Coordinates of C-alpha atoms and ligand atoms in Angstrom, one line a residue:
M1267 CA 1.7 -2.3 1.2
T1268 CA -1.0 -0.2 2.8
T1269 CA -3.8 -1.7 4.9
R1270 CA -7.3 -0.7 4.2
I1271 CA -9.1 0.0 7.4
L1272 CA -12.8 0.6 7.3
T1273 CA -15.4 1.4 9.9
G1274 CA -18.9 2.8 10.0
I1275 CA -20.5 5.1 12.5
T1276 CA -24.2 4.7 12.9
T1277 CA -25.8 8.1 12.9
T1278 CA -28.2 8.0 15.7
G1279 CA -27.6 10.4 18.6
T1280 CA -25.0 13.0 19.4
P1281 CA -21.4 12.0 20.1
H1282 CA -20.4 12.1 23.8
L1283 CA -17.1 11.9 25.6
G1284 CA -17.3 8.1 25.7
N1285 CA -17.5 7.9 21.9
Y1286 CA -14.7 10.3 21.6
A1287 CA -12.2 8.3 23.9
G1288 CA -13.4 4.9 22.8
A1289 CA -13.8 5.3 19.0
I1290 CA -13.2 8.7 17.5
R1291 CA -9.8 9.6 18.9
P1292 CA -8.2 6.1 18.3
A1293 CA -9.6 6.0 14.8
I1294 CA -8.2 9.4 13.9
V1295 CA -4.8 8.5 15.3
A1296 CA -4.9 5.3 13.3
S1297 CA -5.8 7.2 10.1
R1298 CA -2.5 9.2 10.4
D1299 CA -0.4 6.1 10.0
P1300 CA 1.3 6.4 6.6
Q1301 CA 0.5 2.7 6.0
A1302 CA -3.2 3.1 6.6
D1303 CA -5.7 3.7 3.9
S1304 CA -8.7 4.6 6.1
F1305 CA -12.4 4.5 5.0
Y1306 CA -14.6 6.0 7.6
F1307 CA -18.2 6.6 6.9
L1308 CA -21.5 7.6 8.3
A1309 CA -23.7 4.5 8.4
D1310 CA -26.9 6.4 7.8
Y1311 CA -28.8 3.6 6.1
H1312 CA -28.1 1.6 9.2
A1313 CA -29.5 4.5 11.3
L1314 CA -32.8 4.2 9.4
I1315 CA -33.2 0.7 10.9
K1316 CA -33.3 2.0 14.4
C1317 CA -34.9 5.4 14.0
D1318 CA -37.9 6.7 12.1
D1319 CA -37.5 10.3 13.1
P1320 CA -36.3 12.2 10.0
A1321 CA -35.2 15.3 12.0
R1322 CA -33.1 13.2 14.3
I1323 CA -31.5 11.3 11.5
Q1324 CA -30.6 14.5 9.7
R1325 CA -29.3 16.2 12.9
S1326 CA -27.2 13.3 13.9
R1327 CA -25.6 12.9 10.5
L1328 CA -24.6 16.6 10.6
E1329 CA -23.3 16.4 14.2
I1330 CA -21.3 13.3 13.6
A1331 CA -19.7 14.5 10.4
A1332 CA -18.8 17.8 12.1
T1333 CA -17.4 15.9 15.1
W1334 CA -15.0 13.7 13.2
L1335 CA -13.7 16.6 11.2
A1336 CA -13.4 18.9 14.2
C1337 CA -11.5 16.2 16.1
G1338 CA -8.9 16.3 13.4
L1339 CA -9.8 13.7 10.7
D1340 CA -8.0 14.7 7.5
A1341 CA -10.6 14.2 4.8
D1342 CA -7.9 14.5 2.1
K1343 CA -6.0 11.5 3.5
A1344 CA -8.8 9.3 4.7
T1345 CA -11.9 8.6 2.6
F1346 CA -14.8 10.1 4.6
Y1347 CA -18.3 9.7 3.2
R1348 CA -22.0 9.0 3.9
Q1349 CA -23.1 5.5 3.1
S1350 CA -26.3 6.9 1.5
D1351 CA -24.2 8.8 -1.0
I1352 CA -22.9 5.5 -2.5
P1353 CA -25.7 3.9 -4.6
E1354 CA -23.4 0.9 -5.2
I1355 CA -23.9 -0.1 -1.5
P1356 CA -27.6 -0.9 -1.7
E1357 CA -27.0 -2.5 -5.1
L1358 CA -24.3 -4.7 -3.7
T1359 CA -26.5 -5.5 -0.7
W1360 CA -28.9 -7.1 -3.1
L1361 CA -26.3 -9.2 -4.8
L1362 CA -25.1 -10.4 -1.4
T1363 CA -28.7 -10.9 -0.1
C1364 CA -29.1 -13.4 -2.9
V1365 CA -26.3 -15.6 -1.6
S1366 CA -26.8 -15.1 2.1
A1367 CA -28.3 -18.1 3.8
K1368 CA -31.5 -17.2 5.7
G1369 CA -30.2 -19.6 8.4
L1370 CA -27.1 -17.5 8.9
L1371 CA -29.2 -14.3 9.4
N1372 CA -31.5 -16.2 11.8
R1373 CA -28.5 -16.4 14.1
A1374 CA -27.6 -12.7 14.2
H1375 CA -27.6 -11.5 17.8
A1376 CA -29.6 -8.3 17.3
Y1377 CA -32.4 -10.2 15.5
K1378 CA -32.3 -13.0 18.0
A1379 CA -32.5 -10.6 20.9
S1380 CA -35.7 -9.1 19.5
V1381 CA -37.2 -12.5 19.0
D1382 CA -36.3 -13.6 22.5
K1383 CA -37.8 -10.5 24.0
N1384 CA -41.1 -11.1 22.0
V1385 CA -41.2 -14.7 23.1
E1386 CA -40.7 -13.8 26.7
A1387 CA -43.5 -11.2 26.5
G1388 CA -45.8 -13.8 24.9
E1389 CA -45.9 -11.9 21.6
D1390 CA -45.5 -13.1 18.0
P1391 CA -41.7 -13.9 17.7
D1392 CA -41.3 -11.4 14.8
A1393 CA -43.5 -8.6 16.3
G1394 CA -41.9 -5.3 15.4
V1395 CA -39.0 -6.9 13.5
T1396 CA -38.4 -5.2 10.2
M1397 CA -36.6 -6.7 7.2
G1398 CA -34.1 -3.9 7.9
L1399 CA -33.2 -5.3 11.2
Y1400 CA -33.2 -8.8 9.8
S1401 CA -30.9 -7.9 6.9
Y1402 CA -28.7 -5.5 8.9
P1403 CA -25.7 -7.8 8.6
V1404 CA -26.0 -8.0 4.8
L1405 CA -25.9 -4.3 4.5
M1406 CA -22.9 -4.2 6.7
A1407 CA -21.2 -6.9 4.7
A1408 CA -21.8 -4.7 1.6
D1409 CA -20.2 -1.7 3.4
I1410 CA -17.1 -3.8 4.1
L1411 CA -16.8 -5.9 0.9
M1412 CA -17.5 -3.0 -1.4
F1413 CA -14.1 -1.6 -0.6
N1414 CA -12.2 -4.8 0.0
A1415 CA -11.3 -3.7 3.6
H1416 CA -8.5 -5.7 5.3
K1417 CA -9.3 -4.6 8.8
V1418 CA -12.5 -3.5 10.4
P1419 CA -12.2 -2.0 13.9
V1420 CA -15.4 -2.4 15.8
G1421 CA -16.8 -2.8 19.3
R1422 CA -17.4 -6.3 20.7
D1423 CA -21.1 -6.3 19.8
Q1424 CA -20.2 -6.1 16.1
I1425 CA -17.8 -9.0 15.9
Q1426 CA -20.4 -11.4 14.7
H1427 CA -21.4 -9.0 11.9
V1428 CA -17.8 -8.9 10.6
E1429 CA -17.7 -12.7 10.7
M1430 CA -20.9 -12.8 8.7
A1431 CA -19.3 -10.4 6.1
R1432 CA -16.5 -12.9 5.7
D1433 CA -19.0 -15.8 5.3
I1434 CA -21.0 -14.0 2.7
G1435 CA -17.9 -12.7 0.9
Q1436 CA -16.5 -16.2 0.8
R1437 CA -19.7 -17.7 -0.6
F1438 CA -19.8 -15.0 -3.3
N1439 CA -16.2 -15.7 -4.2
H1440 CA -16.9 -19.4 -4.4
L1441 CA -20.0 -19.0 -6.6
F1442 CA -18.9 -16.2 -9.0
G1443 CA -15.1 -15.8 -8.6
N1444 CA -14.1 -18.4 -11.1
G1445 CA -11.2 -19.1 -9.0
K1446 CA -10.5 -15.5 -8.4
E1447 CA -10.9 -13.7 -5.0
L1448 CA -13.4 -11.1 -6.0
F1449 CA -13.8 -9.9 -2.4
T1450 CA -11.0 -9.6 0.2
L1451 CA -12.1 -11.3 3.4
P1452 CA -12.0 -8.8 6.2
E1453 CA -10.5 -9.2 9.6
V1454 CA -12.1 -7.8 12.7
V1455 CA -10.0 -5.6 15.0
I1456 CA -11.0 -5.2 18.6
E1457 CA -9.1 -2.5 20.3
E1458 CA -8.4 -4.2 23.6
D1459 CA -6.8 -1.2 25.4
V1460 CA -9.2 1.4 24.2
A1461 CA -10.7 3.4 27.0
T1462 CA -14.3 2.5 28.0
L1463 CA -15.2 5.6 30.0
P1464 CA -17.4 5.5 33.0
G1465 CA -20.4 7.9 32.9
L1466 CA -21.6 10.3 35.5
D1467 CA -23.0 7.4 37.7
G1468 CA -19.9 5.1 37.3
R1469 CA -21.6 2.7 34.8
K1470 CA -20.3 2.6 31.3
M1471 CA -20.9 6.0 29.6
S1472 CA -23.8 5.3 27.3
K1473 CA -26.8 7.2 25.9
S1474 CA -29.0 4.4 27.1
Y1475 CA -28.0 5.0 30.7
D1476 CA -28.5 8.8 30.3
N1477 CA -25.1 9.3 32.1
T1478 CA -23.1 10.9 29.3
I1479 CA -20.9 14.0 29.2
P1480 CA -21.6 15.9 26.0
L1481 CA -18.5 16.2 23.7
F1482 CA -19.2 19.6 22.2
G1483 CA -21.7 21.3 24.3
S1484 CA -20.7 24.8 25.6
A1485 CA -18.1 25.1 28.3
K1486 CA -21.0 25.8 30.7
Q1487 CA -22.7 22.5 29.7
L1488 CA -19.4 20.7 30.2
K1489 CA -19.0 22.2 33.6
D1490 CA -22.5 21.3 34.6
A1491 CA -22.1 17.7 33.5
V1492 CA -18.9 17.4 35.4
A1493 CA -20.6 18.8 38.5
R1494 CA -23.1 15.9 38.3
I1495 CA -20.5 13.2 38.5
V1496 CA -21.4 11.0 41.5
T1497 CA -18.7 10.9 44.2
D1498 CA -18.6 9.5 47.7
S1499 CA -19.5 11.7 50.6
R1500 CA -16.0 12.3 52.0
A1501 CA -15.7 15.8 53.2
P1502 CA -13.0 18.3 52.2
G1503 CA -9.7 17.4 53.9
E1504 CA -10.6 13.7 54.1
P1505 CA -8.3 11.5 52.0
K1506 CA -10.1 10.2 48.8
D1507 CA -9.4 6.9 47.1
P1508 CA -8.5 7.6 43.5
D1509 CA -8.8 3.9 42.5
N1510 CA -12.4 3.8 43.6
S1511 CA -13.4 7.1 41.9
H1512 CA -14.7 7.2 38.4
L1513 CA -13.9 10.9 38.4
F1514 CA -10.3 9.8 38.6
T1515 CA -10.8 7.3 35.8
L1516 CA -12.2 10.0 33.6
Y1517 CA -9.2 12.2 34.4
Q1518 CA -6.8 9.4 33.5
A1519 CA -8.2 9.1 30.0
F1520 CA -7.1 12.6 29.1
S1521 CA -4.0 13.3 31.1
T1522 CA -0.3 12.5 31.1
H1523 CA 1.4 10.2 33.7
E1524 CA 2.7 13.2 35.5
Q1525 CA -0.7 14.9 35.7
Q1526 CA -2.2 11.7 36.9
A1527 CA 0.4 11.2 39.6
A1528 CA -0.1 14.8 40.8
F1529 CA -3.9 14.5 40.9
R1530 CA -3.7 11.2 42.7
A1531 CA -1.5 12.8 45.4
E1532 CA -3.9 15.6 45.8
L1533 CA -6.9 13.3 46.2
L1534 CA -5.0 11.2 48.8
G1535 CA -4.1 14.5 50.5
G1536 CA -7.8 15.4 51.0
L1537 CA -8.6 17.6 48.0
A1538 CA -12.3 18.5 48.1
W1539 CA -14.6 16.9 45.5
G1540 CA -15.6 20.3 44.3
E1541 CA -12.0 21.2 43.6
A1542 CA -11.4 17.8 41.9
K1543 CA -14.3 18.5 39.6
Q1544 CA -12.8 21.8 38.7
R1545 CA -9.5 20.1 37.8
L1546 CA -11.3 17.6 35.6
F1547 CA -13.3 20.3 33.9
E1548 CA -10.2 22.3 33.1
L1549 CA -8.5 19.2 31.8
L1550 CA -11.4 18.4 29.5
D1551 CA -11.9 22.0 28.4
K1552 CA -8.3 22.1 27.4
E1553 CA -8.5 18.9 25.5
L1554 CA -11.7 19.8 23.7
G1555 CA -11.7 23.6 23.6
E1556 CA -10.2 24.0 20.2
A1557 CA -12.0 21.2 18.6
R1558 CA -15.2 22.6 20.1
E1559 CA -14.6 25.8 18.3
R1560 CA -14.0 24.0 15.0
Y1561 CA -17.1 22.0 15.6
H1562 CA -19.3 25.0 16.0
A1563 CA -17.8 26.7 13.0
L1564 CA -18.5 23.6 10.9
I1565 CA -22.0 23.0 12.1
T1566 CA -23.0 26.6 11.2
R1567 CA -21.7 25.9 7.7
P1568 CA -23.6 22.8 6.7
A1569 CA -23.1 23.5 3.0
D1570 CA -19.3 23.2 3.5
L1571 CA -19.8 19.9 5.2
E1572 CA -22.0 18.8 2.4
D1573 CA -19.2 19.6 -0.1
I1574 CA -16.6 17.7 2.0
L1575 CA -18.8 14.6 2.2
L1576 CA -19.7 14.7 -1.5
A1577 CA -16.0 14.9 -2.3
G1578 CA -15.5 11.9 -0.1
A1579 CA -18.3 10.0 -1.8
A1580 CA -16.8 10.8 -5.2
K1581 CA -13.5 9.4 -4.0
A1582 CA -15.1 6.3 -2.7
R1583 CA -17.2 5.8 -5.9
R1584 CA -14.1 5.9 -8.0
I1585 CA -13.5 2.5 -6.4
A1586 CA -17.1 1.3 -6.0
T1587 CA -18.4 2.0 -9.5
P1588 CA -15.9 0.0 -11.5
F1589 CA -15.9 -2.7 -8.9
L1590 CA -19.6 -3.1 -8.9
G1591 CA -19.5 -3.3 -12.7
E1592 CA -17.1 -6.2 -12.4
L1593 CA -19.4 -7.9 -9.8
R1594 CA -22.5 -7.4 -12.0
E1595 CA -20.6 -9.1 -14.8
S1596 CA -19.7 -11.9 -12.6
V1597 CA -23.3 -12.7 -11.7
G1598 CA -24.5 -12.4 -15.3
L1599 CA -25.9 -8.9 -15.4
R1600 CA -24.1 -7.9 -18.6
S1601 CA -24.8 -5.5 -21.4
F1602 CA -26.7 -6.8 -24.4
R1603 CA -24.2 -4.9 -26.7
E1604 CA -21.8 -7.7 -26.2
Q1605 CA -24.6 -10.2 -26.7
V1606 CA -23.1 -11.5 -30.0
Q1607 CA -19.9 -12.4 -28.3
V1608 CA -21.7 -13.6 -25.3
A1609 CA -23.9 -16.0 -27.3
S1610 CA -20.9 -17.6 -29.0
E1611 CA -19.1 -17.6 -25.7
G1612 CA -22.1 -19.4 -24.3
K1613 CA -21.8 -22.0 -27.0
K1614 CA -18.1 -22.3 -26.4
K1615 CA -19.0 -22.7 -22.7
A1616 CA -21.4 -25.5 -23.5
A1617 CA -18.6 -27.2 -25.4
K1618 CA -16.1 -26.4 -22.7
A1619 CA -18.6 -27.7 -20.1
A1620 CA -17.7 -31.1 -21.6
R1621 CA -14.1 -31.6 -20.6
F1622 CA -11.2 -33.9 -21.3
V1623 CA -9.4 -35.3 -18.3
S1624 CA -6.2 -37.2 -19.0
F1625 CA -4.6 -39.6 -16.7
R1626 CA -1.9 -42.2 -16.7
E1627 CA -2.4 -45.9 -16.2
D1628 CA -0.1 -49.0 -16.3
D1629 CA -0.6 -49.5 -20.0
G1630 CA -0.1 -45.8 -21.0
F1631 CA -1.9 -42.5 -21.2
R1632 CA -5.7 -42.2 -21.5
F1633 CA -8.3 -39.5 -21.4
R1634 CA -11.9 -39.4 -20.5
L1635 CA -14.4 -36.9 -21.9
L1636 CA -16.9 -35.8 -19.2
D1637 CA -20.1 -33.9 -19.8
A1638 CA -21.1 -30.8 -17.7
A1639 CA -22.5 -33.0 -15.0
G1640 CA -19.3 -35.1 -14.8
E1641 CA -20.8 -38.1 -16.6
Q1642 CA -18.4 -40.0 -18.7
L1643 CA -19.0 -39.6 -22.5
L1644 CA -15.9 -41.3 -23.7
L1645 CA -12.9 -43.3 -22.5
S1646 CA -9.9 -43.4 -24.8
I1647 CA -7.6 -46.3 -25.7
A1648 CA -4.1 -46.2 -24.1
F1649 CA -1.5 -43.9 -25.8
A1650 CA 2.2 -44.2 -25.7
D1651 CA 2.6 -40.8 -24.1
G1652 CA 0.6 -37.7 -23.0
K1653 CA 1.4 -35.8 -26.1
A1654 CA -0.2 -38.4 -28.3
A1655 CA -3.3 -38.4 -26.1
G1656 CA -3.3 -34.6 -26.3
Q1657 CA -3.2 -34.5 -30.1
V1658 CA -6.1 -36.8 -30.3
T1659 CA -8.2 -34.7 -28.0
K1660 CA -7.4 -31.7 -30.1
R1661 CA -8.4 -33.4 -33.3
L1662 CA -11.6 -34.6 -31.8
Q1663 CA -12.6 -31.0 -31.1
A1664 CA -11.5 -29.7 -34.5
E1665 CA -12.6 -32.4 -37.0
E1666 CA -15.8 -34.0 -38.1
L1667 CA -16.6 -36.8 -35.7
D1668 CA -16.5 -40.4 -37.1
L1669 CA -18.7 -42.4 -34.8
H1670 CA -19.5 -46.1 -35.1
A1671 CA -22.2 -48.0 -33.3
E1672 CA -20.7 -51.1 -31.7
L1673 CA -23.4 -53.2 -30.1
N1674 CA -24.5 -51.3 -27.0
A1675 CA -21.8 -48.7 -27.3
F1676 CA -20.1 -46.7 -29.9
S1677 CA -16.5 -45.8 -30.9
V1678 CA -14.9 -42.7 -32.2
R1679 CA -12.4 -43.2 -35.0
L1680 CA -9.6 -41.1 -36.3
D1681 CA -8.0 -42.2 -39.6
G1682 CA -10.2 -45.3 -39.5
E1683 CA -8.9 -46.4 -36.0
A1684 CA -11.0 -46.4 -32.9
V1685 CA -9.4 -44.0 -30.4
A1686 CA -12.2 -43.9 -27.8
Y1687 CA -15.3 -45.7 -26.6
S1688 CA -18.5 -44.7 -25.1
P1689 CA -19.9 -46.5 -22.0
E1690 CA -22.5 -49.2 -22.6
F1691 CA -26.1 -48.3 -23.0
S1692 CA -29.2 -50.5 -22.4
T1693 CA -31.0 -49.5 -25.6
D1694 CA -30.0 -48.5 -29.1
A1695 CA -32.1 -45.3 -28.6
E1696 CA -30.1 -44.3 -25.6
R1697 CA -26.9 -45.0 -27.5
D1698 CA -28.0 -42.9 -30.5
A1699 CA -29.0 -40.1 -28.2
A1700 CA -25.5 -40.2 -26.6
M1701 CA -23.9 -40.0 -30.0
Q1702 CA -25.9 -36.9 -30.7
R1703 CA -25.0 -35.3 -27.5
L1704 CA -21.3 -36.0 -28.1
R1705 CA -21.6 -34.4 -31.6
E1706 CA -23.1 -31.3 -30.0
A1707 CA -20.6 -31.1 -27.2
L1708 CA -17.6 -31.3 -29.7
A1709 CA -19.1 -29.4 -32.6
P1710 CA -16.4 -27.2 -34.0
Q1711 CA -16.9 -23.5 -33.2
E1712 CA -17.5 -21.0 -36.0
Ligands
LIG110 N1 -23.1 -1.6 12.7 C1 -22.0 -0.8 13.2 C2 -22.3 -0.3 14.6 O1 -23.4 -0.2 15.0 C3 -21.8 0.4 12.2 C4 -21.4 -0.1 10.9 C5 -22.2 -0.1 9.8 C6 -20.2 -0.6 10.5 N2 -21.5 -0.6 8.7 C7 -20.3 -0.9 9.2 C8 -19.0 -0.9 11.3 C9 -19.2 -1.5 8.5 C10 -17.9 -1.4 10.6 C11 -18.0 -1.7 9.2 O2 -21.4 0.0 15.3

């Protein structure tokens, strides 16, 4: 059996070396596993939550799409698409919104962090908080549940969101599944041993620290960035400590064990930092050179990228469209063309809503008839066996009811014999109303 792996990439910013080592490279490797059915998409609706600069949104979508393809993602094997090309996603988001507890979303970290910040600053708690930010986890749940993903690889900051997707999916299953698992409940995957790269200053490489190494800048830009890596002030010839050098950590992320051992020995032997940077530049240039060329070729042919992504969206929608149809049915958004059937089905349902429950007692087999709310309408006499009880329930549903008032209660007769009794009522009017309800509940279907 294949495992469906799904993850989204928020399209703000330009991918850097840290994204490559930490997310892109491992995801592409994972997508090559023959057992994997990978769904990777550009979370551009999510990007709109954080960014209101259209030019940046557009640029980032293009760059990220080109990056993944240039790095070797096979768009024929994996399903690679833009979230915003799948209209079923916002539609599902609404269906999920209607079953998502507001209290659940109140607890989302990203929202809570904004509120805390506002409170600290003495502002209104919800200042600057959009409904997009607030509902972010529901949109993400739709991304995941739409394709019934088994596994969702994400960074630690996203664990809570995947857990919320499970909660929301479970609730929907419970309300509308009729015993069936409409949605697969996803599992979060945290890649423990994935490299978190240090940036130029040694802190985690991140756009917010402005310490990144660009992934697909020119060779010159790469060289310049490497030159800005902060090192200690040991002079050429002085031994360097590889284990306290983030330059060495960066080198490790892209080299073989032999290369690492050799570089370590050179540093201990007094290699100048300038030389060390040259070694790292060459290593990175070798790792990224070909992909960089593919990247620049792709980015200059945006129409080709558009075609690739639209083909990916079509592939994804072959799953999403029929599945959303099923989900719409399940919540009661159905075509009126089937209204005739639906109406009679509705009637049957009303009858079905009253249900027979049989059980065994010391003196034999009995059944109760319960109404939709679980109130007892009838309790039968004892029968010799379950089959006899079953035949009586069948006849009660098929034949004209023969009801007889008996003081505060009434009986139901078959062939002139009482087979079941109602509970006791305090007034005749109540008893008569109950007789009427019973007739409606058991009226034979046309
Ligand atoms: N919120 C995720 C992030 O910022 C991106 C994302 C959107 C995502 N939808 C998703 C990740 C669905 C996994 C599954 O990293």
